Tab-separated table of N, CA and C and ligand atoms in Angstrom:
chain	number	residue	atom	x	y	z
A	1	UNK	N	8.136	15.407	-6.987
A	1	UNK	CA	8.764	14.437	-7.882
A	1	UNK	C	8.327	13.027	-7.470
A	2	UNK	N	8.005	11.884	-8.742
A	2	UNK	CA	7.997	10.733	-8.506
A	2	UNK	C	8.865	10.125	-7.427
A	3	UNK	N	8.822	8.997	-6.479
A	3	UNK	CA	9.992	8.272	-6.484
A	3	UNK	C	10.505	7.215	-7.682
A	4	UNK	N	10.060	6.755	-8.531
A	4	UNK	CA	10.607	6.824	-9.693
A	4	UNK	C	11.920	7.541	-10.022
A	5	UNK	N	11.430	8.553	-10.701
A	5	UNK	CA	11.979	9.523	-11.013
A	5	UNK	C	12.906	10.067	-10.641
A	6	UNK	N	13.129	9.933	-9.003
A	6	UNK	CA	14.238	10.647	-8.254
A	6	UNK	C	15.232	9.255	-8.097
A	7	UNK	N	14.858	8.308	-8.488
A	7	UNK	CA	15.477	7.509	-8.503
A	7	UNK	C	16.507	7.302	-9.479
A	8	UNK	N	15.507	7.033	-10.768
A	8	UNK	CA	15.942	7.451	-11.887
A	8	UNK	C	17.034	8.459	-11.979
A	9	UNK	N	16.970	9.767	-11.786
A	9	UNK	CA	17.700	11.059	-11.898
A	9	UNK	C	19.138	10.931	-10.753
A	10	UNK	N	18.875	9.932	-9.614
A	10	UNK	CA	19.657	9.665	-8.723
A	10	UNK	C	20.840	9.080	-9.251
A	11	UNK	N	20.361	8.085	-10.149
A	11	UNK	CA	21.216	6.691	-10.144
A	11	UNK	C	21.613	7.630	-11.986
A	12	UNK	N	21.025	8.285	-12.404
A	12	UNK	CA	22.156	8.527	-13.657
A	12	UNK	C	23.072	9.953	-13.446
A	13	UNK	N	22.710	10.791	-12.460
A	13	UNK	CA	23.560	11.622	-11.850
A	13	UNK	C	25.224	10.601	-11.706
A	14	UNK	N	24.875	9.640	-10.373
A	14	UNK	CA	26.212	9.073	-9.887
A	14	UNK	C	26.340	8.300	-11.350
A	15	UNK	N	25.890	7.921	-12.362
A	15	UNK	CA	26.947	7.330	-13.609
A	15	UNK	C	27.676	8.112	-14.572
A	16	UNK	N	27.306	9.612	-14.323
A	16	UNK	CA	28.154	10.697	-14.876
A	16	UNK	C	29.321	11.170	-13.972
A	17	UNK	N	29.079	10.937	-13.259
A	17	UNK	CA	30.000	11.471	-11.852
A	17	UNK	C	31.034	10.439	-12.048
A	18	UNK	N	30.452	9.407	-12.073
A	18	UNK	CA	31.369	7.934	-11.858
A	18	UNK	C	32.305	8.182	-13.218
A	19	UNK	N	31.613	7.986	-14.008
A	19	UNK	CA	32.293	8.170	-15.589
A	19	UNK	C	33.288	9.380	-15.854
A	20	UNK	N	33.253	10.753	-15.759
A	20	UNK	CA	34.130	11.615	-15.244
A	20	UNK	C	34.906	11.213	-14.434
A	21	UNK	N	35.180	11.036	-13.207
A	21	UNK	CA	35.725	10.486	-11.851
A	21	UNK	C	36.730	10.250	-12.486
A	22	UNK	N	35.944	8.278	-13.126
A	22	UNK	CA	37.364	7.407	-13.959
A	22	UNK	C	37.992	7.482	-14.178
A	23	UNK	N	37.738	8.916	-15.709
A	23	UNK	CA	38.642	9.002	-16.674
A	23	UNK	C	39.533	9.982	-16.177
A	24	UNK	N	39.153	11.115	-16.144
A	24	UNK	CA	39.978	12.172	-15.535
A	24	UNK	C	40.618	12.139	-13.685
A	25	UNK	N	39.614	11.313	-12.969
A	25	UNK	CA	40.542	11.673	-11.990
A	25	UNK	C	41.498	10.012	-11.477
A	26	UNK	N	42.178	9.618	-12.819
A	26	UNK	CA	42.734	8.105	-12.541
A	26	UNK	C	43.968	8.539	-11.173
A	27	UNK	N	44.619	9.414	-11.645
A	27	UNK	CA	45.751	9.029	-10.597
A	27	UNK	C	45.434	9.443	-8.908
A	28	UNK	N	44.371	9.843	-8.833
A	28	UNK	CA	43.847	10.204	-7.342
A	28	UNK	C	42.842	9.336	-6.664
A	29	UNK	N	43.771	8.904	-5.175
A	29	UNK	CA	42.802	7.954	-4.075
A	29	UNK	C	41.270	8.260	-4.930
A	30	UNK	N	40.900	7.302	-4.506
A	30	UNK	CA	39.285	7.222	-4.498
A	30	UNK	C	38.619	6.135	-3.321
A	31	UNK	N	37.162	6.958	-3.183
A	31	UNK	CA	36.373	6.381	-1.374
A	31	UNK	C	35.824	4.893	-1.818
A	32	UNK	N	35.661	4.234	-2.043
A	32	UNK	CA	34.732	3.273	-2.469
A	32	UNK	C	33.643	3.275	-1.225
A	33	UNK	N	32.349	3.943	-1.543
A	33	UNK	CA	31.445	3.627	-0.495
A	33	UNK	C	29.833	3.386	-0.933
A	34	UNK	N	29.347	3.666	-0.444
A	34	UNK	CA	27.744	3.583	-0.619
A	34	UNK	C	26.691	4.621	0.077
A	35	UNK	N	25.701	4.672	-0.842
A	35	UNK	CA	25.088	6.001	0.035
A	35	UNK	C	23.215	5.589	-0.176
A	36	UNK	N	22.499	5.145	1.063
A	36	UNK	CA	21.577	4.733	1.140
A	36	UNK	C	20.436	5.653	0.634
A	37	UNK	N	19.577	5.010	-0.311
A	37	UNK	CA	18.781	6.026	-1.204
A	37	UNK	C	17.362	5.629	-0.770
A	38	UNK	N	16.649	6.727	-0.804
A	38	UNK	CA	15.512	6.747	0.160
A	38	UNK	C	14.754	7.660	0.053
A	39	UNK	N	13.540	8.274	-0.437
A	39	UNK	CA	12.725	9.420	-0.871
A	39	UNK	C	11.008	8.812	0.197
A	40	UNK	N	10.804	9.900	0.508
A	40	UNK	CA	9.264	9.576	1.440
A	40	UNK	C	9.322	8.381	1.629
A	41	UNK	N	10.139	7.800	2.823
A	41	UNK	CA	10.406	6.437	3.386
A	41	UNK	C	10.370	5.358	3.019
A	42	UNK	N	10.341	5.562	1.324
A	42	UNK	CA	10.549	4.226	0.894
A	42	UNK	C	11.821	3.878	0.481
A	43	UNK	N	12.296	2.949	0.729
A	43	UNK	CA	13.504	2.371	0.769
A	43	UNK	C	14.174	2.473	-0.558
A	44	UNK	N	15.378	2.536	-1.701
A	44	UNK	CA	15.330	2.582	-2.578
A	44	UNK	C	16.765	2.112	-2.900
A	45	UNK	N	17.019	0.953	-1.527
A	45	UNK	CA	18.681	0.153	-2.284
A	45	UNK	C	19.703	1.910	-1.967
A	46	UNK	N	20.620	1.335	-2.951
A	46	UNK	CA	21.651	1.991	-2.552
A	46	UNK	C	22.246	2.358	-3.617
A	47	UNK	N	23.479	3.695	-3.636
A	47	UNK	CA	24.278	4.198	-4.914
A	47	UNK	C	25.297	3.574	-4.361
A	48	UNK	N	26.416	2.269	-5.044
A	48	UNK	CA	27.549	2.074	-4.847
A	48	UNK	C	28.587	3.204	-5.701
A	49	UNK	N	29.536	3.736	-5.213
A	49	UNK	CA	30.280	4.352	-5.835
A	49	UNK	C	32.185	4.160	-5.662
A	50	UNK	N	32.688	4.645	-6.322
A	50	UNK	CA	34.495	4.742	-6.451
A	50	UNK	C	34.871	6.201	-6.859
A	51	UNK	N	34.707	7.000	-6.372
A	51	UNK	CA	34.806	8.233	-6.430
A	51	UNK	C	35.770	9.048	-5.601
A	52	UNK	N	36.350	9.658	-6.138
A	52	UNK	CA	37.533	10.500	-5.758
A	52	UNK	C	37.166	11.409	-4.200
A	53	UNK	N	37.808	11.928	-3.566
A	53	UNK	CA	37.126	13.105	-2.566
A	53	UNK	C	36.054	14.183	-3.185
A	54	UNK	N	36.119	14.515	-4.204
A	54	UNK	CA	35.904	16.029	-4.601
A	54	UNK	C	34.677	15.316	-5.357
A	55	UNK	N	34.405	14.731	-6.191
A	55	UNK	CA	33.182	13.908	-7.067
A	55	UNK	C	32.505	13.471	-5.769
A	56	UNK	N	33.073	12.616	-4.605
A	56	UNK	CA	32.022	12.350	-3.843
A	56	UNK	C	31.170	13.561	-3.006
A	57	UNK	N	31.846	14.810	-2.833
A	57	UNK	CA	31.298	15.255	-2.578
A	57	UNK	C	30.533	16.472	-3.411
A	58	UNK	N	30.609	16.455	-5.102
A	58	UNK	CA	29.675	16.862	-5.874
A	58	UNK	C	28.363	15.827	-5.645
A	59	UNK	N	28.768	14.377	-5.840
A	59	UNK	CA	27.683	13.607	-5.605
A	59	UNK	C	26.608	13.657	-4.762
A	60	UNK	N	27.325	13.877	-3.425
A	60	UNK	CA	26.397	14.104	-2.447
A	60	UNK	C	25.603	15.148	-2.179
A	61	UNK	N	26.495	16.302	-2.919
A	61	UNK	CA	25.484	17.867	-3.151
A	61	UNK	C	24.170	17.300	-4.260
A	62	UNK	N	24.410	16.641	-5.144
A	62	UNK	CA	23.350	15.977	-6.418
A	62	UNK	C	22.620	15.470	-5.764
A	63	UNK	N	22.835	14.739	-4.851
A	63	UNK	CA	21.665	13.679	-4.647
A	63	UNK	C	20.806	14.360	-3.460
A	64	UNK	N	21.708	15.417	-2.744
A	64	UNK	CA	20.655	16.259	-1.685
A	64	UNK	C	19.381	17.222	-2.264
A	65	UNK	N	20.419	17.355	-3.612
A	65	UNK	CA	19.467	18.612	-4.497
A	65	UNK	C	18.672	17.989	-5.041
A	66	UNK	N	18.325	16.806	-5.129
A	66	UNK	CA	17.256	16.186	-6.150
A	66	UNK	C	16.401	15.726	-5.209
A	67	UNK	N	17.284	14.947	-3.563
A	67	UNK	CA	15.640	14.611	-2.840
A	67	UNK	C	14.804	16.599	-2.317
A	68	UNK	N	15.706	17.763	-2.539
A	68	UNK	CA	14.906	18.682	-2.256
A	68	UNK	C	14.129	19.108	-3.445
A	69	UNK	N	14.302	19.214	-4.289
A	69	UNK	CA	13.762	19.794	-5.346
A	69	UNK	C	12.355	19.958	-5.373
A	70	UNK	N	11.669	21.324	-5.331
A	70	UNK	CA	10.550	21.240	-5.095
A	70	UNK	C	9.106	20.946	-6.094
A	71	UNK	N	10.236	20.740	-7.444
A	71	UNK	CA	8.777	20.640	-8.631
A	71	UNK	C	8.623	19.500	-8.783
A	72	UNK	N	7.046	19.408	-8.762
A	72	UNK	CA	6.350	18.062	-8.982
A	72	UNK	C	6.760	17.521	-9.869
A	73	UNK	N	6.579	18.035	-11.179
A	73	UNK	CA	7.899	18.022	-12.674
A	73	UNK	C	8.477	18.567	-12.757
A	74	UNK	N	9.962	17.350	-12.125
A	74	UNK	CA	11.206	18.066	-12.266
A	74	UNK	C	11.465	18.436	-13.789
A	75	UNK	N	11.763	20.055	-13.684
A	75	UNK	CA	12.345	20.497	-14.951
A	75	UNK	C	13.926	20.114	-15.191
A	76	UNK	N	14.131	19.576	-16.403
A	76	UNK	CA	15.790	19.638	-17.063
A	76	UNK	C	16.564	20.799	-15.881
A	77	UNK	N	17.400	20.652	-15.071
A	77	UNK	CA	18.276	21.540	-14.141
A	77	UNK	C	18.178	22.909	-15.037
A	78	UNK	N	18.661	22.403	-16.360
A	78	UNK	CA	19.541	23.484	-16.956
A	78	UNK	C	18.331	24.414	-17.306
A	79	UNK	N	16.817	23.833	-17.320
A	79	UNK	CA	16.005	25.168	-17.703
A	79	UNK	C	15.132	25.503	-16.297
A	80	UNK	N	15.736	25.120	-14.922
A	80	UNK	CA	15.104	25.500	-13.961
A	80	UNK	C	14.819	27.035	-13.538
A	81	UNK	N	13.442	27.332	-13.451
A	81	UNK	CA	13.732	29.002	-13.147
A	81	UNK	C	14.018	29.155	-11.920
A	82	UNK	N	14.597	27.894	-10.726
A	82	UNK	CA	15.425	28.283	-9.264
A	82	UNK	C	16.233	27.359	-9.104
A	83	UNK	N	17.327	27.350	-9.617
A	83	UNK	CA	18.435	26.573	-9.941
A	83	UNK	C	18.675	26.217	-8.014
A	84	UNK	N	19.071	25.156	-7.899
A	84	UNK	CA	19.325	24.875	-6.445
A	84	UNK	C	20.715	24.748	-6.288
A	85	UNK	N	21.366	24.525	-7.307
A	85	UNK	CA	23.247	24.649	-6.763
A	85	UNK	C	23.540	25.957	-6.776
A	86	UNK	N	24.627	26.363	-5.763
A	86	UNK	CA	25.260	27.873	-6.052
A	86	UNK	C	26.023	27.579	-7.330
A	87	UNK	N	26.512	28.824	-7.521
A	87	UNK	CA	27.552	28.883	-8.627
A	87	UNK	C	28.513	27.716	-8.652
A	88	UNK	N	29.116	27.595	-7.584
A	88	UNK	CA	30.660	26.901	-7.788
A	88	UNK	C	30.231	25.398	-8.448
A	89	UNK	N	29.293	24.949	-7.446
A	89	UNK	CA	28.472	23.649	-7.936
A	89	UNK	C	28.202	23.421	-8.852
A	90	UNK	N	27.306	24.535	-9.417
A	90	UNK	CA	26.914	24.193	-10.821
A	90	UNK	C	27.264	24.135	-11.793
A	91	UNK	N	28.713	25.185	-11.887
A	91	UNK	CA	29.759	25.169	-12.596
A	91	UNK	C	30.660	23.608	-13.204
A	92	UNK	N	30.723	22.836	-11.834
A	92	UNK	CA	31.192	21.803	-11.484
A	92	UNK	C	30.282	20.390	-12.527
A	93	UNK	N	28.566	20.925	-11.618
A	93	UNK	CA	27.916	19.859	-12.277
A	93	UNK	C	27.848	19.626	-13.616
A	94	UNK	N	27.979	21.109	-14.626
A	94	UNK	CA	28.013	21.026	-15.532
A	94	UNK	C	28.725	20.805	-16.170
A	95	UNK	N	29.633	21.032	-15.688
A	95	UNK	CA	31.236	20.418	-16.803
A	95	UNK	C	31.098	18.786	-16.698
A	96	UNK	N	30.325	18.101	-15.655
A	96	UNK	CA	30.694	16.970	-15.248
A	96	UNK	C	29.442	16.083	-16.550
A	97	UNK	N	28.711	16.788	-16.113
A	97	UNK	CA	27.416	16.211	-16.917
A	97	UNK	C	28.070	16.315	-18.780
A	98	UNK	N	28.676	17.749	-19.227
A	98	UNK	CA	28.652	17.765	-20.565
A	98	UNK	C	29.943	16.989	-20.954
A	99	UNK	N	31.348	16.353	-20.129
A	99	UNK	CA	31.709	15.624	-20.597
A	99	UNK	C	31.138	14.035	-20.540
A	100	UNK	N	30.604	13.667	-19.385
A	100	UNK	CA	29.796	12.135	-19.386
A	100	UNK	C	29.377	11.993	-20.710
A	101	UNK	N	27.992	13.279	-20.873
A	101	UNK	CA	27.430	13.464	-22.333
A	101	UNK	C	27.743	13.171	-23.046
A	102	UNK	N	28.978	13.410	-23.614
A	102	UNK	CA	29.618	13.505	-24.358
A	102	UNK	C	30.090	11.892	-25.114
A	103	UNK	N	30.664	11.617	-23.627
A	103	UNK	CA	31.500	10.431	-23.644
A	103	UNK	C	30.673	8.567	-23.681
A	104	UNK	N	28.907	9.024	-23.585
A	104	UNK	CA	28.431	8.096	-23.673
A	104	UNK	C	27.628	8.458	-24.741
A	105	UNK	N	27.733	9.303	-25.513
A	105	UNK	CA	26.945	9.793	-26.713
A	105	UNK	C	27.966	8.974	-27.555
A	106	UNK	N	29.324	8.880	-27.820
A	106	UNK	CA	30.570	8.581	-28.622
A	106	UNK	C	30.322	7.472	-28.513
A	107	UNK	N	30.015	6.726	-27.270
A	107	UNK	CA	29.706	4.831	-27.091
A	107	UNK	C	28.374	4.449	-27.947
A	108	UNK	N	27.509	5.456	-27.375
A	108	UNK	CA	26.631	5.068	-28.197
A	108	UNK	C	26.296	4.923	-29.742
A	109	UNK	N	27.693	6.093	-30.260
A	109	UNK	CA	27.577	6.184	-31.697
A	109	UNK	C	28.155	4.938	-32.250
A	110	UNK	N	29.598	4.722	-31.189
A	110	UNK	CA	30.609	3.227	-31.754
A	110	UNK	C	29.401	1.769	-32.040
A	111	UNK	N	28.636	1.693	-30.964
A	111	UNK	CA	27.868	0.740	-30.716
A	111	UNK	C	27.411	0.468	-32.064
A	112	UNK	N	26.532	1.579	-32.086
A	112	UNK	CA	25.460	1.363	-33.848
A	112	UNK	C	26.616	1.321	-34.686
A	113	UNK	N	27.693	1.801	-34.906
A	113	UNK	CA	28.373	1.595	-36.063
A	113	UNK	C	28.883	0.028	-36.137
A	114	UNK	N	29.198	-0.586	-35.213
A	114	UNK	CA	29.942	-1.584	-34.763
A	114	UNK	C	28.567	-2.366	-35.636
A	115	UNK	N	27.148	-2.427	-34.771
A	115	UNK	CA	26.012	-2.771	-34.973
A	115	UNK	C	25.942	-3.005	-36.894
A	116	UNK	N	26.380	-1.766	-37.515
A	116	UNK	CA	26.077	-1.909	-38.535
A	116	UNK	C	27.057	-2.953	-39.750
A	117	UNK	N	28.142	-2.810	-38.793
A	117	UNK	CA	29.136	-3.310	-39.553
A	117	UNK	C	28.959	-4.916	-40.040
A	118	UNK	N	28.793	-5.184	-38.357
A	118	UNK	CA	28.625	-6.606	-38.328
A	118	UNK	C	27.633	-7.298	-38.825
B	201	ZN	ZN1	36.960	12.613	-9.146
């Protein structure tokens, strides 16, 4: 994989995570921390996050699985033929990913409508 790319895939992983987190996990502590991002020693800044216990540590399973991932082109997770999360994970990632989806697909629709109105 690019570092680009893993960057890329890094930093919109934790804005689904983050975005889930928010909404659904409002009434529970959350870590506020940071997690230094870094692929073949190049430096790559940092993921700030506000994430609950349980999201931070989906997060941190995401971001381990993406600096391992062994295809040059990373395939879409969902059509990988060696999925790297176990079950429980992926279960997890996916619910997490198809409500974000969801929920910035709806912004994006308000936007253009808003867009059109005005
Ligand atoms: Zn959470």
């Amino acid at each position: 994989m690019t570092t680009d790319k893993f960057e890329k895939d890094t930093r919109t992983v934790h804005k689904f995570i983050q975005l889930y987190c928010d909404n659904k996990h409002k009434s529970i502590d959350k870590n506020t921390r940071a997690i230094p991002l870094r692929y073949e020693n190049e430096n790559l800044g940092e993921i700030n996050y506000n994430l609950c216990e349980d999201c931070e540590k989906t997060l941190k399973i995401s971001c381990e699985n993406l600096l391992n991932c062994p295809h040059d082109e990373k395939p879409s997770c969902r059509k990988c033929p060696a999925p790297c999360y176990d079950k429980t994970d992926w279960k997890k990632i996916a619910k997490i990913m198809k409500y974000s989806g969801m929920q910035m697909g709806l912004l994006k629709i308000r936007k253009l409508f808003k867009r059109g109105q005005g």
